[in-house]
Tab-separated table of C-alpha atoms (C1' of nucleotides) in Angstrom:
chain	number	residue	atom	x	y	z
A	135	UNK	CA	9.835	-23.268	35.790
A	136	UNK	CA	11.128	-21.893	32.529
A	137	UNK	CA	9.886	-18.731	30.893
A	138	UNK	CA	8.728	-20.465	27.775
A	139	UNK	CA	5.366	-19.385	26.499
A	140	UNK	CA	2.100	-21.240	27.001
A	141	UNK	CA	2.183	-21.472	23.243
A	142	UNK	CA	4.603	-24.387	22.802
A	143	UNK	CA	3.645	-27.734	21.494
A	144	UNK	CA	1.425	-28.124	24.475
A	145	UNK	CA	-1.574	-30.106	23.324
A	146	UNK	CA	-4.579	-27.942	23.871
A	147	UNK	CA	-7.924	-29.247	24.618
A	148	UNK	CA	-11.094	-27.414	23.584
A	149	UNK	CA	-11.792	-25.728	26.806
A	150	UNK	CA	-8.175	-24.658	27.415
A	151	UNK	CA	-7.354	-21.089	27.889
A	152	UNK	CA	-6.232	-20.003	24.429
A	153	UNK	CA	-6.808	-16.458	23.412
A	154	UNK	CA	-5.886	-14.483	26.499
A	155	UNK	CA	-2.354	-15.656	26.847
A	156	UNK	CA	-1.472	-15.207	23.201
A	157	UNK	CA	1.993	-14.355	21.925
A	158	UNK	CA	2.492	-10.635	21.637
A	159	UNK	CA	4.334	-8.847	18.812
A	160	UNK	CA	7.814	-7.476	19.490
A	161	UNK	CA	6.860	-3.926	18.517
A	162	UNK	CA	4.010	-1.612	19.395
A	163	UNK	CA	1.146	-1.138	17.046
A	164	UNK	CA	2.221	2.475	16.627
A	165	UNK	CA	5.620	1.408	15.407
A	166	UNK	CA	3.957	-1.030	13.011
A	167	UNK	CA	1.854	1.815	11.673
A	168	UNK	CA	4.904	3.979	11.166
A	169	UNK	CA	6.715	1.206	9.251
A	170	UNK	CA	3.603	0.381	7.288
A	171	UNK	CA	3.444	3.989	6.106
A	172	UNK	CA	7.003	3.609	4.888
A	173	UNK	CA	6.143	0.463	2.840
A	174	UNK	CA	2.991	2.158	1.643
A	175	UNK	CA	5.041	4.975	0.085
A	176	UNK	CA	6.928	2.391	-1.905
A	177	UNK	CA	3.889	0.353	-2.816
A	178	UNK	CA	3.285	1.890	-6.180
A	179	UNK	CA	5.107	1.231	-9.388
A	180	UNK	CA	5.014	4.837	-10.518
A	181	UNK	CA	6.644	6.089	-7.321
A	182	UNK	CA	9.281	3.378	-7.565
A	183	UNK	CA	10.100	4.437	-11.121
A	184	UNK	CA	10.164	8.120	-10.191
A	185	UNK	CA	12.543	7.426	-7.285
A	186	UNK	CA	14.648	5.293	-9.614
A	187	UNK	CA	15.081	8.047	-12.164
A	188	UNK	CA	15.660	10.740	-9.544
A	189	UNK	CA	18.345	8.728	-7.686
A	190	UNK	CA	20.117	7.986	-10.961
A	191	UNK	CA	20.139	11.586	-12.232
A	192	UNK	CA	21.827	13.799	-9.669
A	193	UNK	CA	19.746	16.750	-8.965
A	194	UNK	CA	18.241	18.071	-12.161
A	195	UNK	CA	15.213	16.266	-13.438
A	196	UNK	CA	12.209	18.242	-14.439
A	197	UNK	CA	8.642	16.972	-14.348
A	198	UNK	CA	8.394	16.522	-18.102
A	199	UNK	CA	11.400	14.233	-17.970
A	200	UNK	CA	9.736	12.231	-15.238
A	201	UNK	CA	6.510	12.143	-17.213
A	202	UNK	CA	8.211	10.454	-20.047
A	203	UNK	CA	9.525	7.814	-17.697
A	204	UNK	CA	6.160	6.470	-16.485
A	205	UNK	CA	2.971	5.416	-18.254
A	206	UNK	CA	0.722	8.019	-16.669
A	207	UNK	CA	-0.332	11.605	-17.435
A	208	UNK	CA	1.190	14.718	-16.024
A	209	UNK	CA	-1.344	15.368	-13.284
A	210	UNK	CA	-0.786	11.856	-11.998
A	211	UNK	CA	2.975	12.413	-11.999
A	212	UNK	CA	2.448	15.591	-10.027
A	213	UNK	CA	0.246	13.709	-7.586
A	214	UNK	CA	2.830	11.029	-6.908
A	215	UNK	CA	5.613	13.626	-6.641
A	216	UNK	CA	3.550	15.452	-4.061
A	217	UNK	CA	3.277	12.234	-2.000
A	218	UNK	CA	6.976	11.762	-2.157
A	219	UNK	CA	7.541	15.412	-1.259
A	220	UNK	CA	5.160	15.329	1.706
A	221	UNK	CA	7.076	12.297	2.931
A	222	UNK	CA	10.260	14.357	2.692
A	223	UNK	CA	11.870	11.975	0.195
A	224	UNK	CA	12.199	14.546	-2.570
A	225	UNK	CA	12.133	18.307	-2.894
A	226	UNK	CA	11.724	20.601	-5.793
A	227	UNK	CA	13.193	23.845	-7.085
A	228	UNK	CA	11.652	26.087	-9.634
A	229	UNK	CA	13.988	27.338	-12.305
A	230	UNK	CA	12.299	29.420	-14.932
A	231	UNK	CA	9.619	27.396	-16.490
A	232	UNK	CA	10.718	24.113	-15.049
A	233	UNK	CA	10.402	22.505	-11.713
A	234	UNK	CA	13.534	20.377	-10.958
A	235	UNK	CA	13.162	17.590	-8.501
A	236	UNK	CA	15.879	15.832	-6.560
A	237	UNK	CA	16.021	13.112	-3.933
A	238	UNK	CA	16.853	13.929	-0.310
A	239	UNK	CA	19.461	11.191	0.071
A	240	UNK	CA	19.520	11.544	3.819
A	241	UNK	CA	15.841	10.973	4.065
A	242	UNK	CA	16.077	8.115	1.593
A	243	UNK	CA	18.731	6.508	3.773
A	244	UNK	CA	16.527	6.859	6.831
A	245	UNK	CA	13.661	5.224	4.951
A	246	UNK	CA	15.900	2.381	3.881
A	247	UNK	CA	17.085	2.032	7.453
A	248	UNK	CA	13.481	1.717	8.711
A	249	UNK	CA	12.829	-1.006	6.106
A	250	UNK	CA	15.996	-2.813	7.196
A	251	UNK	CA	15.156	-2.741	10.811
A	252	UNK	CA	11.668	-4.013	10.291
A	253	UNK	CA	12.731	-6.809	8.003
A	254	UNK	CA	15.538	-7.878	10.201
A	255	UNK	CA	12.915	-8.158	12.905
A	256	UNK	CA	11.347	-10.817	10.783
A	257	UNK	CA	14.142	-13.308	11.415
B	39	UNK	CA	32.681	11.753	-25.662
B	40	UNK	CA	31.325	10.553	-22.377
B	41	UNK	CA	28.111	8.748	-22.023
B	42	UNK	CA	26.539	11.362	-19.827
B	43	UNK	CA	22.919	12.010	-20.394
B	44	UNK	CA	21.491	15.068	-22.147
B	45	UNK	CA	20.111	15.809	-18.713
B	46	UNK	CA	23.151	17.366	-17.089
B	47	UNK	CA	23.462	20.902	-16.063
B	48	UNK	CA	22.881	21.969	-19.630
B	49	UNK	CA	20.941	25.128	-19.550
B	50	UNK	CA	17.689	24.568	-21.310
B	51	UNK	CA	15.796	27.299	-23.050
B	52	UNK	CA	12.039	27.148	-23.345
B	53	UNK	CA	11.837	25.671	-26.808
B	54	UNK	CA	14.424	23.049	-26.146
B	55	UNK	CA	13.525	19.465	-26.667
B	56	UNK	CA	12.789	18.297	-23.211
B	57	UNK	CA	10.314	15.543	-22.657
B	58	UNK	CA	11.184	13.087	-25.462
B	59	UNK	CA	14.773	12.495	-24.451
B	60	UNK	CA	14.027	11.978	-20.742
B	61	UNK	CA	15.994	9.791	-18.427
B	62	UNK	CA	14.603	6.299	-18.268
B	63	UNK	CA	14.272	4.158	-15.168
B	64	UNK	CA	16.651	1.285	-14.773
B	65	UNK	CA	13.908	-1.344	-14.564
B	66	UNK	CA	10.821	-2.162	-16.604
B	67	UNK	CA	7.536	-1.065	-15.368
B	68	UNK	CA	6.521	-4.658	-14.970
B	69	UNK	CA	9.349	-5.140	-12.481
B	70	UNK	CA	8.305	-2.050	-10.623
B	71	UNK	CA	4.779	-3.474	-10.484
B	72	UNK	CA	6.042	-6.729	-9.020
B	73	UNK	CA	8.111	-4.950	-6.403
B	74	UNK	CA	5.321	-2.546	-5.581
B	75	UNK	CA	3.160	-5.578	-4.816
B	76	UNK	CA	5.723	-6.828	-2.353
B	77	UNK	CA	5.717	-3.486	-0.590
B	78	UNK	CA	1.985	-3.400	-0.689
B	79	UNK	CA	1.759	-6.673	1.160
B	80	UNK	CA	3.855	-5.141	3.964
B	81	UNK	CA	2.047	-1.841	3.940
B	82	UNK	CA	-0.410	-2.575	6.705
B	83	UNK	CA	0.310	-2.577	10.415
B	84	UNK	CA	-1.853	-5.607	11.137
B	85	UNK	CA	0.013	-7.700	8.568
B	86	UNK	CA	3.286	-6.571	9.963
B	87	UNK	CA	2.275	-7.541	13.471
B	88	UNK	CA	0.953	-10.928	12.318
B	89	UNK	CA	4.164	-11.663	10.506
B	90	UNK	CA	6.096	-10.591	13.577
B	91	UNK	CA	4.212	-12.973	15.908
B	92	UNK	CA	4.366	-15.828	13.414
B	93	UNK	CA	8.133	-15.444	12.850
B	94	UNK	CA	8.780	-15.337	16.532
B	95	UNK	CA	6.711	-18.389	17.383
B	96	UNK	CA	7.896	-21.364	15.456
B	97	UNK	CA	5.053	-23.131	13.830
B	98	UNK	CA	2.111	-23.265	16.175
B	99	UNK	CA	0.105	-20.171	16.433
B	100	UNK	CA	-3.683	-20.360	16.156
B	101	UNK	CA	-5.864	-17.591	14.923
B	102	UNK	CA	-7.213	-16.713	18.314
B	103	UNK	CA	-3.651	-16.121	19.513
B	104	UNK	CA	-3.149	-13.857	16.506
B	105	UNK	CA	-6.408	-12.108	17.216
B	106	UNK	CA	-5.234	-11.149	20.698
B	107	UNK	CA	-2.101	-9.648	19.164
B	108	UNK	CA	-3.754	-7.020	16.947
B	109	UNK	CA	-6.501	-4.468	17.530
B	110	UNK	CA	-9.029	-5.820	14.994
B	111	UNK	CA	-11.771	-8.433	15.114
B	112	UNK	CA	-11.498	-12.028	14.062
B	113	UNK	CA	-12.902	-11.658	10.535
B	114	UNK	CA	-10.440	-8.985	9.833
B	115	UNK	CA	-7.622	-11.163	11.087
B	116	UNK	CA	-8.827	-13.970	8.784
B	117	UNK	CA	-8.888	-11.467	5.961
B	118	UNK	CA	-5.257	-10.381	6.363
B	119	UNK	CA	-4.154	-13.995	6.948
B	120	UNK	CA	-5.752	-14.813	3.596
B	121	UNK	CA	-3.724	-12.108	1.893
B	122	UNK	CA	-0.533	-13.431	3.393
B	123	UNK	CA	-1.458	-16.931	2.446
B	124	UNK	CA	-2.321	-16.086	-1.121
B	125	UNK	CA	1.079	-14.364	-1.380
B	126	UNK	CA	2.646	-17.619	-0.223
B	127	UNK	CA	4.150	-16.068	2.906
B	128	UNK	CA	2.250	-18.287	5.349
B	129	UNK	CA	0.308	-21.462	5.300
B	130	UNK	CA	-2.093	-23.098	7.721
B	131	UNK	CA	-2.859	-26.433	9.039
B	132	UNK	CA	-6.085	-27.445	10.773
B	133	UNK	CA	-5.649	-29.447	14.001
B	134	UNK	CA	-8.955	-30.289	15.581
B	135	UNK	CA	-10.753	-27.131	16.252
B	136	UNK	CA	-7.806	-24.839	15.642
B	137	UNK	CA	-6.044	-23.523	12.526
B	138	UNK	CA	-2.376	-23.218	13.133
B	139	UNK	CA	-0.457	-20.845	10.976
B	140	UNK	CA	3.252	-20.692	10.253
B	141	UNK	CA	5.570	-18.633	8.096
B	142	UNK	CA	7.109	-20.084	5.008
B	143	UNK	CA	10.659	-18.847	5.747
B	144	UNK	CA	11.796	-19.611	2.264
B	145	UNK	CA	9.105	-17.292	0.808
B	146	UNK	CA	9.895	-14.703	3.415
B	147	UNK	CA	13.548	-14.794	2.494
B	148	UNK	CA	12.619	-14.273	-1.216
B	149	UNK	CA	10.466	-11.346	-0.320
B	150	UNK	CA	13.217	-9.772	1.723
B	151	UNK	CA	15.609	-10.364	-1.181
B	152	UNK	CA	13.273	-8.513	-3.588
B	153	UNK	CA	13.068	-5.655	-1.222
B	154	UNK	CA	16.900	-5.565	-0.826
B	155	UNK	CA	17.439	-5.562	-4.621
B	156	UNK	CA	14.949	-2.763	-5.122
B	157	UNK	CA	16.313	-0.618	-2.377
B	158	UNK	CA	19.932	-1.207	-3.424
B	159	UNK	CA	18.865	0.060	-6.806
B	160	UNK	CA	18.074	3.378	-5.072
B	161	UNK	CA	21.658	4.118	-4.495
C	288	DC	C1'	0.782	42.193	-25.051
C	289	DA	C1'	-0.300	37.657	-26.842
C	290	DA	C1'	0.950	33.115	-27.309
C	291	DA	C1'	3.243	29.026	-25.807
C	292	DC	C1'	4.993	26.488	-22.331
C	293	DC	C1'	5.572	23.899	-17.796
C	294	DC	C1'	3.477	22.438	-13.812
C	295	DA	C1'	0.206	22.387	-9.717
C	296	DT	C1'	-4.333	21.966	-8.349
C	297	DT	C1'	-9.181	20.971	-8.635
C	298	DG	C1'	-13.017	18.092	-9.314
C	299	DA	C1'	-15.087	13.914	-10.571
C	300	DC	C1'	-15.182	9.100	-11.047
C	301	DA	C1'	-13.981	4.337	-10.596
C	302	DA	C1'	-11.573	0.919	-8.286
C	303	DT	C1'	-9.648	-0.915	-4.326
C	304	DC	C1'	-9.095	-1.587	0.595
C	305	DT	C1'	-10.425	-2.097	5.408
C	306	DT	C1'	-13.535	-3.364	8.711
C	307	DC	C1'	-17.103	-5.903	11.061
C	308	DG	C1'	-21.754	-8.197	11.921
C	309	DA	C1'	-23.936	-12.165	10.504
C	310	DT	C1'	-23.707	-16.641	9.012
C	311	DG	C1'	-22.128	-21.262	8.003
C	312	DC	C1'	-19.100	-25.203	8.492
C	313	DG	C1'	-16.467	-28.621	10.848
C	314	DT	C1'	-15.003	-30.415	15.237
C	315	DG	C1'	-14.944	-31.890	20.067
C	316	DC	C1'	-17.514	-32.222	24.425
C	317	DC	C1'	-21.448	-33.735	27.385
D	56	DG	C1'	-28.073	-35.487	19.441
D	57	DG	C1'	-27.310	-30.977	21.023
D	58	DC	C1'	-24.338	-27.406	22.169
D	59	DA	C1'	-20.157	-24.633	22.306
D	60	DC	C1'	-16.199	-23.502	20.073
D	61	DG	C1'	-12.739	-21.857	16.305
D	62	DC	C1'	-12.438	-20.140	12.079
D	63	DA	C1'	-13.656	-18.941	7.050
D	64	DT	C1'	-16.716	-16.512	4.254
D	65	DC	C1'	-20.233	-13.380	2.805
D	66	DG	C1'	-22.186	-8.950	2.389
D	67	DA	C1'	-22.388	-4.239	3.218
D	68	DA	C1'	-20.647	0.153	4.397
D	69	DG	C1'	-17.203	3.609	4.691
D	70	DA	C1'	-12.660	5.244	3.672
D	71	DT	C1'	-8.834	5.598	0.758
D	72	DT	C1'	-6.384	5.578	-3.663
D	73	DG	C1'	-5.411	6.244	-8.555
D	74	DT	C1'	-6.456	8.554	-12.578
D	75	DC	C1'	-7.232	12.160	-15.904
D	76	DA	C1'	-9.629	16.295	-18.234
D	77	DA	C1'	-10.053	20.815	-17.260
D	78	DT	C1'	-8.318	24.865	-15.364
D	79	DG	C1'	-5.223	28.262	-13.561
D	80	DG	C1'	-0.870	30.549	-12.337
D	81	DG	C1'	3.630	31.791	-13.305
D	82	DT	C1'	7.285	32.327	-16.985
D	83	DT	C1'	9.502	32.942	-21.199
D	84	DT	C1'	9.335	33.921	-26.172
D	85	DG	C1'	7.984	36.633	-30.117
DNA sequence: CAAACCCATTGACAATCTTCGATGCGTGCC
DNA sequence: GGCACGCATCGAAGATTGTCAATGGGTTTG
């Protein structure tokens, strides 16, 4: 007998065993949770725009610059920056009055890699 | 003169014009919203697992099969399937008692393309 | 020192999301 | 017809998220 799943074009009849032999996903749920968290971080237009500006301006962007790049107020910008920082994607340095943010390109590459792997799994 | 932004390593002093000459993102906010919606769709472990199973089982997966693949109850599975369907990523066909779901691989490819473009913009 | 400035944090509110029990609808079986 | 089944939907509850005014802390300027 082949290893093909009980899920083929086999015509089921109402009583047939159905739900207990189901196809299983190729990753653990924990992996799915980890990847979902990655997508979640990118699932907001403000965060996408902030990352965009930060990537495009090597190293020295202050919060007020970022604030002028998105249609939300300063506390909201700080909020989203905090999320990005807690995820390790950006870090900040205080210089005098200002707080300069920059992307951690290594972390960003890791994130992109996780996205690639997950998407390539959706062949 | 080069085209470099006013945002270089120029030492600012407190009074200096700062926020009104800020670096702008490379995409419109509307584009960011559209892409954020794509990431949002992927930002849940159940939806990732459902897509995984659907992609891996060409065409004929019923809801009870999907239900056995994720740690949530049937109404929740139906809920997430609805989100995927409304996004055009999957469609369903009723055959007798069962509802068979399948991925729209064209739509899935479009989604992956949008992700790729956005991520490649984060150079 | 006082004032102005930049930014983080707090607190409150509204909106959205996630989940599941209960229910209803359509279908096949006896 | 009556029953069991598969699935969608509804309704409610709790959790999470997004937003901003207000506030406070740290710094520079005058």
